[in-house]
Amino acid sequence: MFKLYKLMANKFKCLSFLTISLTLLQVVSFLVLPILLGQLTRLIGENAYLIQNNLSTNRPITIEILRINFLCQSHQSALMHLGGYFALFLIIGTISAMCASLLASYVSQAGSKQIRSCLWKHLGELSQKDIEAFSNAKILTRFTIDISRIQTGLMSFLRMLIIGPFNLVLGLVFALLTNLQLSMIFLVVIPLLTLTMVISGVIWNPIQKKEQEMYDKINIESRENILGAKVIKSYNMEQIQWNKFQNVNKNWGTITSKSWIIFTITFNFIEIISNIAIAFIVFFVGKQTSKENIADFSKSIGNGVTFMNYVMTVTFGVVASSFTTFNIFKANVSSKRIFEIMNKKPDIAKIKSDKLIVNGEIEFSHVSFKYYESAKSNVLEDISFTLKPGKVLGIIGPTGSGKSTIAKLLNLDFKTQDGLVTIDGHNIQEIDTDSLRKNISHVYQNPCLLSGTIKSNLLLAKPNATDEEIELAAKNGCAFEYINKFKEKFEHVVEQKGANLSGGQKQRLSIVQGLIKRPKILILDDSTSALDARTEAMVRNNIKEEFKYEKISLVIIAQKISAIIDADEILVLNQGKIIDRGNHEELISRDGLYKEIAYSQLGGNNE
């Protein structure tokens, strides 16, 4: 929790201090009220007795507050003074409570917002490998439930952590000063309350941990069912998935029920203890006052009223301190989960450097790579090639041969373990990150479109792109024709992940995103797989024609021969190794995997 507190801006730290100060003022103001109420009760009783017996109320009277005596000229004067002070402290306490609550709410909300922003920013700095160490559902849980619990914990820290202990300690002190004999009851009440809260905490804390784990499982199950809805329906698995979800949901319900049962039992037991204590006070005061004169009787009744208020105050202090500890414990667990991500150092740090991409010449020199250190074999083995600006490199091979891994290394999603990847002669790991991101467009097979409009998605690649640039890129990506068929054209609404677009439409939009940047290096990672042969050929020709003077380095990764047939050089990969290379004519002229793929896809027409 304190680590998260350090993340907050100094403004919020100052407001936190002000909140704590106002809360202390509230506690002290409200603790004075029982004393004044007790004295008012005493004076009202005495005043009523004097009037009933036709006795004068204009005689001097001594008021005792915390064993300090104050002399007033008459009962009426004493009532007015006590009433005025009661109203004053009530107003001060109420105003300070309201201000402290508003400030605590603002600080906790603003603080949680800042923590969420820090988490979001840090996630943006992590590499793909770093992010894959956490599941999507767990990351979402940290953004929602965990940060919500941290917000509650901050509120508890700023308010209840002050109110609880101070009510307990000062309430006990004021009670001792009010009546030493009656204060002996706290020797029983406080240990009983403390024992109740400790036992409750010991049982409750493991349940809270389990409850947070169950939240993760519910998120995972929900996400899988939502994302896999088509597969679930196509294989008639609705009942199986329903049973799985119900099992997780039932477990969560059981855990939550246990938590509330413990809470209810604890609260009721505390209420029983405090009511027994009050009953004892009433009995004790009643027994003492039966033999006293009216002055002592009224004083005893007043002290009894004061003392009962302090019993409730001390009880509240114990309960508030305990439940605040629980809330802070929950927030602490959540903060640890947040710091699991925040403490994750980026595998690939952002680099500020004078090494920039100017031409886009690519070279892989004896590159070997595996995703996990524990893996027995490499995904790529001794990969070497050079791609000059203005040239096209095609990469083909069976599924799992390492084609997309080359693209990920070129995009610096991962670091190489052996060998060197350079662009314009610079080690890719030393190139300025902004220059790298600006000059490389990686178009994936499965486009990731965000909810918004077609235009808003295209502007992600280049926020300052003009309408002319957008239209040109759309024409080159063969998307302009179908976009124009929409009534809203470029303002057509795109649902999350492009759910309202076909596979080919999404791929073409993704290609347009890559083109609109006008990069030095363009990677088409099987990004025309959903296009028909005619549209695929048009996209290739448009790119070749559009960039013929700018000489970009074009990398085409494909399963289809037709996508790379015009490439200046083609790499044939199998099991992470380059088993053949050359242009289409060279590769088709000799026996090998490429020729087999070509004949299976093109038949006799392999020209």
XYZ file of C-alpha atoms in Angstrom:
607
model
C 0.000 0.000 0.000
C 2.767 2.452 0.928
C 4.534 1.711 -2.378
C 1.359 2.644 -4.229
C 1.027 5.756 -2.057
C 4.463 6.848 -3.311
C 3.142 6.722 -6.880
C 0.601 9.422 -6.076
C 1.297 13.043 -6.997
C 2.413 15.471 -4.260
C -0.916 17.281 -4.577
C -2.764 14.168 -3.397
C -0.259 13.585 -0.605
C -0.934 17.110 0.710
C -4.684 16.546 0.449
C -4.232 13.252 2.321
C -2.545 15.106 5.177
C -5.407 17.643 5.222
C -7.946 14.793 5.257
C -6.237 13.158 8.227
C -6.133 16.506 10.094
C -9.847 17.121 9.502
C -10.636 13.557 10.581
C -8.756 14.098 13.846
C -10.731 17.314 14.414
C -13.949 15.376 13.761
C -13.012 12.642 16.267
C -12.096 15.085 19.038
C -15.229 17.211 18.432
C -17.557 14.208 18.603
C -15.782 12.801 21.663
C -16.555 16.005 23.568
C -20.288 15.678 22.830
C -21.027 12.793 25.280
C -19.550 14.853 28.145
C -21.710 17.859 27.261
C -24.739 15.604 26.758
C -24.216 14.041 30.192
C -24.006 17.451 31.857
C -27.067 18.663 29.959
C -28.973 15.567 31.143
C -27.908 16.309 34.713
C -28.915 19.996 34.524
C -32.278 19.275 32.899
C -33.053 16.748 35.662
C -32.029 19.153 38.440
C -33.842 22.050 36.808
C -37.063 20.060 36.509
C -36.825 19.014 40.183
C -36.239 22.597 41.367
C -39.147 23.994 39.361
C -41.457 21.176 40.499
C -40.607 21.938 44.120
C -40.809 25.745 43.696
C -37.093 26.131 44.393
C -34.895 28.830 42.869
C -32.856 27.988 39.743
C -30.881 31.226 39.946
C -28.273 29.958 42.309
C -24.628 29.220 41.319
C -23.893 25.698 40.022
C -20.678 23.811 39.379
C -20.276 21.826 36.148
C -17.655 19.079 36.034
C -16.122 18.263 32.655
C -13.289 15.707 32.622
C -12.768 16.308 36.342
C -12.371 20.057 35.761
C -14.934 22.225 37.579
C -16.592 25.251 35.984
C -18.746 27.677 37.990
C -21.930 29.101 36.428
C -24.149 31.793 37.980
C -27.411 29.888 37.433
C -28.964 26.759 35.969
C -30.303 28.787 33.062
C -26.848 30.192 32.329
C -25.287 26.716 32.570
C -27.908 25.255 30.179
C -27.311 28.020 27.644
C -23.529 27.629 27.804
C -23.640 23.845 27.565
C -26.214 23.972 24.768
C -24.090 26.487 22.879
C -20.914 24.438 23.275
C -22.810 21.269 22.274
C -24.063 22.980 19.089
C -20.581 24.407 18.376
C -18.768 21.063 18.681
C -21.539 19.327 16.737
C -21.193 21.837 13.885
C -17.381 21.627 13.919
C -17.476 17.820 13.945
C -20.114 17.623 11.213
C -18.373 20.107 8.897
C -14.957 18.499 9.409
C -16.514 15.038 8.823
C -18.154 16.178 5.589
C -15.004 17.883 4.323
C -12.815 14.924 5.300
C -15.196 12.475 3.605
C -15.270 14.521 0.396
C -11.488 14.894 0.385
C -10.944 11.204 1.163
C -13.326 10.257 -1.656
C -11.554 12.610 -4.079
C -8.060 11.465 -3.083
C -8.937 7.760 -3.213
C -10.632 8.098 -6.601
C -7.928 10.324 -8.070
C -5.245 8.111 -6.530
C -6.737 4.919 -7.970
C -7.095 6.675 -11.320
C -3.406 7.618 -11.224
C -2.421 4.058 -10.244
C -4.516 2.721 -13.137
C -2.781 5.176 -15.488
C 0.657 4.125 -14.202
C -0.261 0.463 -14.703
C -1.511 1.179 -18.221
C 1.634 3.135 -19.077
C 3.883 0.395 -17.709
C 2.034 -2.268 -19.704
C 2.686 -0.186 -22.806
C 6.424 -0.347 -22.062
C 6.460 -4.136 -21.715
C 7.336 -6.398 -24.611
C 5.022 -9.057 -25.974
C 7.009 -11.670 -24.051
C 6.554 -9.719 -20.790
C 2.792 -9.345 -21.273
C 2.356 -13.018 -22.152
C 3.622 -13.881 -18.665
C 0.187 -12.710 -17.416
C -3.157 -13.892 -18.763
C -5.536 -11.294 -20.229
C -8.162 -12.120 -17.601
C -5.702 -11.560 -14.752
C -4.592 -8.234 -16.196
C -8.237 -7.129 -16.523
C -8.894 -8.184 -12.914
C -6.026 -5.975 -11.775
C -7.449 -3.025 -13.712
C -10.920 -3.485 -12.225
C -11.384 -5.425 -8.970
C -7.868 -4.952 -7.566
C -7.773 -1.206 -8.189
C -11.311 -0.906 -6.790
C -10.122 -2.599 -3.586
C -7.103 -0.315 -3.463
C -9.486 2.656 -3.725
C -11.491 1.278 -0.781
C -8.247 0.694 1.106
C -7.130 4.288 0.493
C -10.463 5.553 1.776
C -10.105 3.351 4.875
C -6.529 4.518 5.391
C -7.461 8.202 5.229
C -10.619 7.972 7.335
C -11.345 4.831 9.300
C -7.737 4.103 10.219
C -7.768 7.455 12.042
C -11.346 7.312 13.342
C -11.097 3.748 14.678
C -7.906 3.853 16.790
C -8.513 7.417 18.034
C -12.088 6.603 19.047
C -10.758 3.569 20.882
C -7.912 5.327 22.704
C -9.498 8.736 23.396
C -12.873 7.161 24.166
C -11.189 4.993 26.771
C -9.317 7.973 28.237
C -12.477 10.110 28.433
C -14.404 7.191 29.969
C -11.727 6.781 32.668
C -11.941 10.498 33.475
C -15.739 10.299 33.608
C -16.069 7.328 35.979
C -13.166 5.212 37.136
C -15.382 2.506 38.653
C -17.481 1.980 35.540
C -14.324 1.954 33.411
C -13.496 -1.457 34.870
C -16.053 -2.877 32.442
C -13.550 -2.274 29.642
C -11.294 -4.926 31.183
C -13.896 -7.398 29.931
C -15.358 -5.611 26.902
C -12.129 -4.750 25.047
C -10.521 -8.250 25.322
C -13.815 -9.846 24.207
C -14.137 -7.495 21.229
C -10.482 -7.912 20.294
C -10.679 -11.706 20.548
C -13.806 -11.691 18.375
C -12.124 -9.599 15.686
C -8.885 -11.635 15.768
C -10.741 -14.948 15.385
C -12.863 -13.422 12.632
C -9.745 -12.108 10.874
C -7.904 -15.429 11.060
C -10.878 -17.167 9.420
C -11.742 -14.330 7.013
C -8.341 -13.480 5.503
C -7.736 -16.827 3.707
C -11.306 -16.647 2.396
C -10.602 -13.188 0.965
C -7.531 -14.507 -0.875
C -9.593 -17.381 -2.231
C -12.333 -14.960 -3.283
C -9.877 -12.922 -5.367
C -8.622 -16.107 -7.039
C -12.222 -17.013 -7.863
C -12.703 -13.589 -9.491
C -9.783 -14.416 -11.804
C -11.320 -17.793 -12.687
C -14.726 -16.245 -13.419
C -13.067 -13.681 -15.704
C -11.110 -16.410 -17.501
C -14.208 -18.576 -18.020
C -16.306 -15.597 -19.145
C -13.643 -14.422 -21.572
C -13.202 -17.898 -23.080
C -16.951 -18.311 -23.577
C -17.355 -14.866 -25.158
C -14.344 -15.136 -27.486
C -15.032 -18.771 -28.342
C -18.783 -18.387 -28.878
C -18.641 -19.513 -32.534
C -16.606 -22.632 -31.771
C -18.796 -23.511 -28.779
C -21.948 -23.269 -30.906
C -20.488 -25.099 -33.880
C -19.524 -28.101 -31.723
C -22.748 -27.972 -29.690
C -20.761 -27.408 -26.468
C -23.135 -24.940 -24.811
C -24.148 -27.333 -22.040
C -20.535 -28.385 -21.329
C -19.363 -24.769 -21.109
C -22.440 -23.872 -19.046
C -21.597 -26.615 -16.563
C -17.968 -25.445 -16.354
C -19.026 -21.852 -15.730
C -21.673 -22.878 -13.212
C -19.080 -24.896 -11.313
C -16.768 -21.867 -11.043
C -19.710 -19.576 -10.261
C -20.958 -21.973 -7.569
C -17.503 -22.060 -5.946
C -17.376 -18.262 -5.994
C -20.866 -18.120 -4.438
C -19.820 -20.535 -1.700
C -16.721 -18.507 -0.865
C -18.689 -15.228 -0.852
C -21.400 -16.739 1.360
C -18.792 -17.885 3.867
C -17.350 -14.381 3.921
C -20.738 -12.784 4.640
C -21.658 -15.410 7.235
C -18.468 -14.636 9.163
C -19.151 -10.907 8.839
C -22.740 -11.291 10.082
C -21.829 -13.503 13.031
C -18.993 -11.151 14.018
C -21.193 -8.045 13.819
C -23.999 -9.646 15.844
C -21.604 -10.897 18.499
C -20.140 -7.394 18.840
C -23.641 -5.959 19.173
C -24.435 -8.460 21.933
C -21.251 -7.534 23.849
C -21.938 -3.786 23.629
C -25.617 -4.187 24.646
C -24.661 -6.325 27.655
C -22.139 -3.628 28.660
C -24.816 -0.901 28.386
C -27.287 -3.008 30.392
C -24.644 -3.411 33.104
C -24.073 0.379 33.171
C -27.816 1.048 33.509
C -28.022 -1.497 36.343
C -24.947 -0.071 38.101
C -26.087 3.564 37.814
C -29.617 2.681 38.877
C -28.367 0.827 41.955
C -26.072 3.732 42.944
C -28.684 6.482 42.521
C -31.439 4.800 44.512
C -30.072 6.181 47.784
C -28.796 9.589 46.600
C -30.254 13.105 46.795
C -31.443 14.859 43.657
C -28.120 16.595 42.905
C -26.092 13.394 43.154
C -28.867 11.489 41.375
C -28.776 13.871 38.404
C -24.993 13.765 38.365
C -24.978 9.954 38.325
C -27.561 9.860 35.529
C -25.494 12.374 33.540
C -22.317 10.348 34.037
C -24.217 7.197 33.042
C -25.387 8.788 29.798
C -21.838 10.005 29.092
C -20.367 6.624 29.903
C -22.828 4.692 27.710
C -21.835 6.913 24.802
C -18.179 6.181 25.437
C -18.858 2.436 25.590
C -20.387 2.711 22.125
C -17.460 4.885 21.024
C -14.857 2.383 22.257
C -16.817 -0.513 20.735
C -16.994 1.338 17.445
C -13.261 2.065 17.712
C -12.414 -1.634 18.086
C -14.748 -2.688 15.262
C -13.696 0.140 12.925
C -10.001 -0.557 13.565
C -10.503 -4.250 12.825
C -12.578 -3.863 9.688
C -10.257 -1.137 8.468
C -7.381 -3.555 8.960
C -9.304 -6.117 6.869
C -9.900 -3.565 4.099
C -6.270 -2.495 4.124
C -5.236 -6.158 4.124
C -7.395 -6.755 1.040
C -5.981 -3.604 -0.564
C -2.471 -4.773 0.327
C -3.086 -8.121 -1.394
C -4.385 -6.242 -4.441
C -1.421 -3.834 -4.387
C 0.960 -6.807 -4.415
C -0.880 -8.114 -7.468
C -0.523 -4.687 -9.103
C 3.195 -4.634 -8.321
C 3.622 -8.060 -9.879
C 3.173 -6.147 -13.131
C 4.713 -2.820 -12.063
C 7.898 -4.552 -10.868
C 8.199 -6.425 -14.130
C 11.169 -4.818 -15.832
C 10.723 -4.526 -19.598
C 12.664 -7.219 -21.394
C 13.120 -4.659 -24.161
C 13.484 -1.150 -22.750
C 12.577 1.969 -24.704
C 15.708 3.446 -26.246
C 16.627 7.046 -26.958
C 19.434 6.988 -29.484
C 20.943 8.814 -32.439
C 20.845 5.538 -34.386
C 17.871 6.014 -36.712
C 16.311 4.137 -39.601
C 17.056 6.046 -42.811
C 16.907 3.555 -45.696
C 15.520 0.336 -44.192
C 18.206 -2.156 -45.204
C 17.695 -5.381 -43.217
C 20.291 -7.995 -42.332
C 19.934 -11.180 -40.265
C 23.314 -12.647 -39.405
C 23.363 -16.220 -38.007
C 20.260 -15.597 -35.876
C 19.017 -18.354 -33.570
C 16.060 -17.928 -31.248
C 13.754 -19.723 -28.833
C 10.828 -18.263 -26.902
C 11.718 -19.851 -23.556
C 15.145 -20.482 -22.072
C 13.954 -23.901 -20.909
C 12.990 -24.958 -24.456
C 15.055 -27.868 -25.748
C 15.297 -26.654 -29.339
C 15.379 -23.312 -31.128
C 12.422 -21.939 -33.071
C 14.904 -20.380 -35.518
C 18.308 -21.834 -36.272
C 21.190 -19.966 -37.959
C 19.047 -17.601 -40.082
C 20.981 -15.270 -42.395
C 19.737 -13.013 -45.195
C 19.974 -9.426 -46.457
C 17.165 -7.270 -47.851
C 18.056 -4.097 -49.721
C 15.647 -1.138 -49.953
C 13.365 -1.441 -52.956
C 13.524 -5.241 -52.910
C 10.908 -7.824 -51.899
C 11.658 -10.800 -49.676
C 9.207 -13.682 -49.587
C 9.152 -16.212 -46.750
C 7.243 -19.480 -47.055
C 7.114 -22.742 -45.174
C 4.865 -25.131 -43.261
C 2.936 -24.049 -40.176
C 5.286 -23.692 -37.195
C 8.404 -23.319 -39.329
C 9.287 -19.938 -37.751
C 8.081 -17.512 -40.442
C 6.206 -15.123 -38.128
C 9.023 -15.341 -35.573
C 11.321 -13.621 -38.081
C 8.767 -10.796 -38.308
C 8.583 -10.526 -34.508
C 12.374 -10.267 -34.239
C 12.402 -7.648 -36.973
C 9.716 -5.715 -35.086
C 11.725 -6.125 -31.839
C 8.895 -7.909 -30.055
C 11.582 -10.300 -28.825
C 15.371 -10.247 -28.470
C 17.586 -12.713 -30.278
C 19.613 -15.141 -28.156
C 22.310 -15.678 -30.806
C 23.255 -13.776 -33.906
C 22.536 -10.214 -34.917
C 19.645 -8.331 -36.527
C 20.618 -4.991 -38.056
C 18.786 -2.223 -39.884
C 20.914 0.235 -41.852
C 23.944 -1.319 -40.165
C 22.680 -0.595 -36.630
C 22.000 -3.345 -34.110
C 18.200 -3.354 -33.864
C 18.441 -3.351 -30.062
C 20.317 -0.026 -30.174
C 18.057 1.824 -32.629
C 15.891 4.653 -31.270
C 12.536 3.080 -30.363
C 10.444 5.911 -31.823
C 12.342 5.658 -35.104
C 11.867 1.879 -35.135
C 8.108 2.082 -34.544
C 7.680 4.936 -37.015
C 9.496 3.242 -39.875
C 8.226 -0.344 -39.573
C 4.668 -1.414 -40.384
C 3.803 -4.965 -39.345
C 0.499 -6.099 -40.846
C -0.722 -9.217 -39.035
C -2.809 -12.107 -40.331
C -5.423 -11.501 -37.634
C -6.107 -7.738 -37.607
C -6.803 -6.047 -34.288
C -9.388 -3.340 -34.994
C -10.690 -1.159 -32.177
C -14.265 -0.060 -31.648
C -14.832 3.305 -33.302
C -14.979 4.182 -36.995
C -12.995 3.119 -40.060
C -11.272 6.506 -40.036
C -10.402 6.396 -36.321
C -8.803 2.976 -36.840
C -6.754 4.202 -39.793
C -5.598 7.278 -37.878
C -4.055 5.024 -35.226
C -1.180 4.464 -37.646
C -0.767 8.170 -38.435
C -2.843 10.567 -36.277
C -2.107 13.600 -38.483
C -2.936 11.892 -41.804
C -4.977 14.016 -44.206
C -8.161 12.836 -45.917
C -6.206 12.606 -49.197
C -3.580 10.362 -47.582
C -6.279 8.140 -46.071
C -8.083 7.842 -49.409
C -4.861 7.028 -51.296
C -3.874 4.346 -48.783
C -7.396 2.875 -48.949
C -7.188 2.654 -52.765
C -3.763 0.986 -52.628
C -5.041 -1.467 -50.014
C -8.101 -2.264 -52.174
C -10.407 -1.116 -49.388
C -11.712 2.107 -50.952
C -14.383 0.411 -53.051
C -16.140 -1.398 -50.214
C -15.731 1.565 -47.820
C -17.533 3.776 -50.349
C -20.478 1.379 -50.354
C -21.168 2.207 -46.700
C -23.563 5.098 -46.184
C -21.180 6.755 -43.702
C -18.095 5.863 -45.810
C -14.973 6.383 -43.633
C -17.183 7.248 -40.651
C -18.766 3.782 -40.748
C -18.879 2.306 -37.233
C -16.450 -0.526 -36.502
C -17.364 -2.825 -33.642
C -14.758 -4.233 -31.257
C -12.248 -6.403 -33.130
C -14.115 -5.522 -36.351
C -16.934 -7.941 -35.552
C -19.231 -6.287 -38.144
C -16.689 -6.706 -40.991
C -15.731 -9.771 -43.004
C -12.288 -11.378 -42.755
C -11.185 -9.901 -46.084
C -12.467 -6.437 -45.179
C -10.573 -6.506 -41.879
C -7.362 -7.636 -43.581
C -7.598 -4.886 -46.166
C -8.169 -2.244 -43.469
C -5.129 -3.597 -41.637
C -3.075 -3.301 -44.843
C -4.298 0.290 -45.265
C -3.105 1.011 -41.695
C 0.337 -0.282 -42.658
C 0.482 1.750 -45.857
C -0.740 5.042 -44.398
C 2.476 5.349 -42.338
C 4.563 5.146 -45.547
C 7.174 3.088 -43.678
C 10.714 2.213 -44.710
C 9.988 -1.446 -43.913
C 6.640 -3.127 -44.579
C 5.953 -6.624 -43.239
C 2.911 -8.454 -44.603
C 2.600 -11.383 -42.192
C 0.213 -13.696 -44.060
C -2.024 -10.634 -44.174
C -3.653 -11.472 -47.532
C -4.740 -14.995 -46.564
C -8.449 -14.002 -46.556
C -8.245 -12.244 -49.955
C -9.072 -13.816 -53.289
C -6.250 -14.221 -55.818
C -7.350 -11.202 -57.908
C -7.533 -8.792 -54.934
C -4.270 -10.151 -53.522
C -2.503 -9.483 -56.847
C -3.981 -5.964 -56.992
C -2.702 -5.171 -53.485
C 0.810 -6.362 -54.393
C 0.857 -4.372 -57.623
C -0.509 -1.240 -55.928
C 2.186 -1.400 -53.231
C 4.902 -1.970 -55.855
C 3.661 0.970 -57.943
C 3.089 3.348 -54.995
C 6.503 2.832 -53.438
C 8.625 2.373 -56.547
C 10.383 5.685 -55.968
C 10.638 5.471 -52.185
C 12.259 2.019 -52.279
C 10.797 0.410 -49.166
C 11.966 -2.982 -47.935
C 9.000 -5.340 -48.309
C 8.781 -8.629 -46.419
C 5.927 -10.938 -47.423
C 5.265 -13.948 -45.208
C 2.751 -16.322 -46.746
C 1.337 -19.802 -47.034
C 0.344 -19.196 -50.643
C 2.849 -19.229 -53.511
C 0.785 -16.578 -55.312
C 1.581 -14.032 -52.575
C 5.360 -14.265 -53.038
C 5.704 -15.375 -56.644
C 7.106 -11.965 -57.711
C 9.554 -11.612 -54.759
C 13.197 -10.857 -55.560
C 14.244 -13.577 -53.122
C 12.242 -16.293 -51.389
C 13.330 -18.076 -48.209
C 11.939 -21.583 -47.718
C 11.743 -22.442 -44.027
C 11.219 -25.796 -42.367
C 11.591 -26.507 -38.643
C 13.228 -23.110 -38.089
C 15.919 -23.511 -40.748
C 16.358 -22.057 -44.225
C 16.348 -25.153 -46.415
C 16.303 -23.315 -49.730
C 16.435 -19.814 -51.199
C 16.166 -18.065 -54.541
C 13.503 -16.497 -56.747
C 10.438 -18.373 -57.981
C 12.027 -19.588 -61.232
C 15.122 -20.862 -59.438
C 13.190 -22.664 -56.715
C 10.655 -24.250 -59.081
C 13.444 -25.560 -61.250
C 14.789 -27.855 -58.542
C 13.204 -30.521 -56.412
C 12.329 -29.568 -52.874
C 9.644 -28.354 -50.522
C 8.951 -25.198 -52.533
C 8.300 -27.153 -55.704
C 5.958 -29.473 -53.798
C 3.986 -26.508 -52.420
C 3.879 -24.858 -55.845
C 2.542 -27.960 -57.587
C -0.038 -28.553 -54.844
C -1.312 -24.960 -55.129
C -0.737 -24.071 -58.784
C -0.834 -27.474 -60.414
C 0.928 -27.467 -63.737
C 0.586 -23.693 -63.993
C 3.554 -22.549 -61.937
C 4.630 -19.687 -64.042
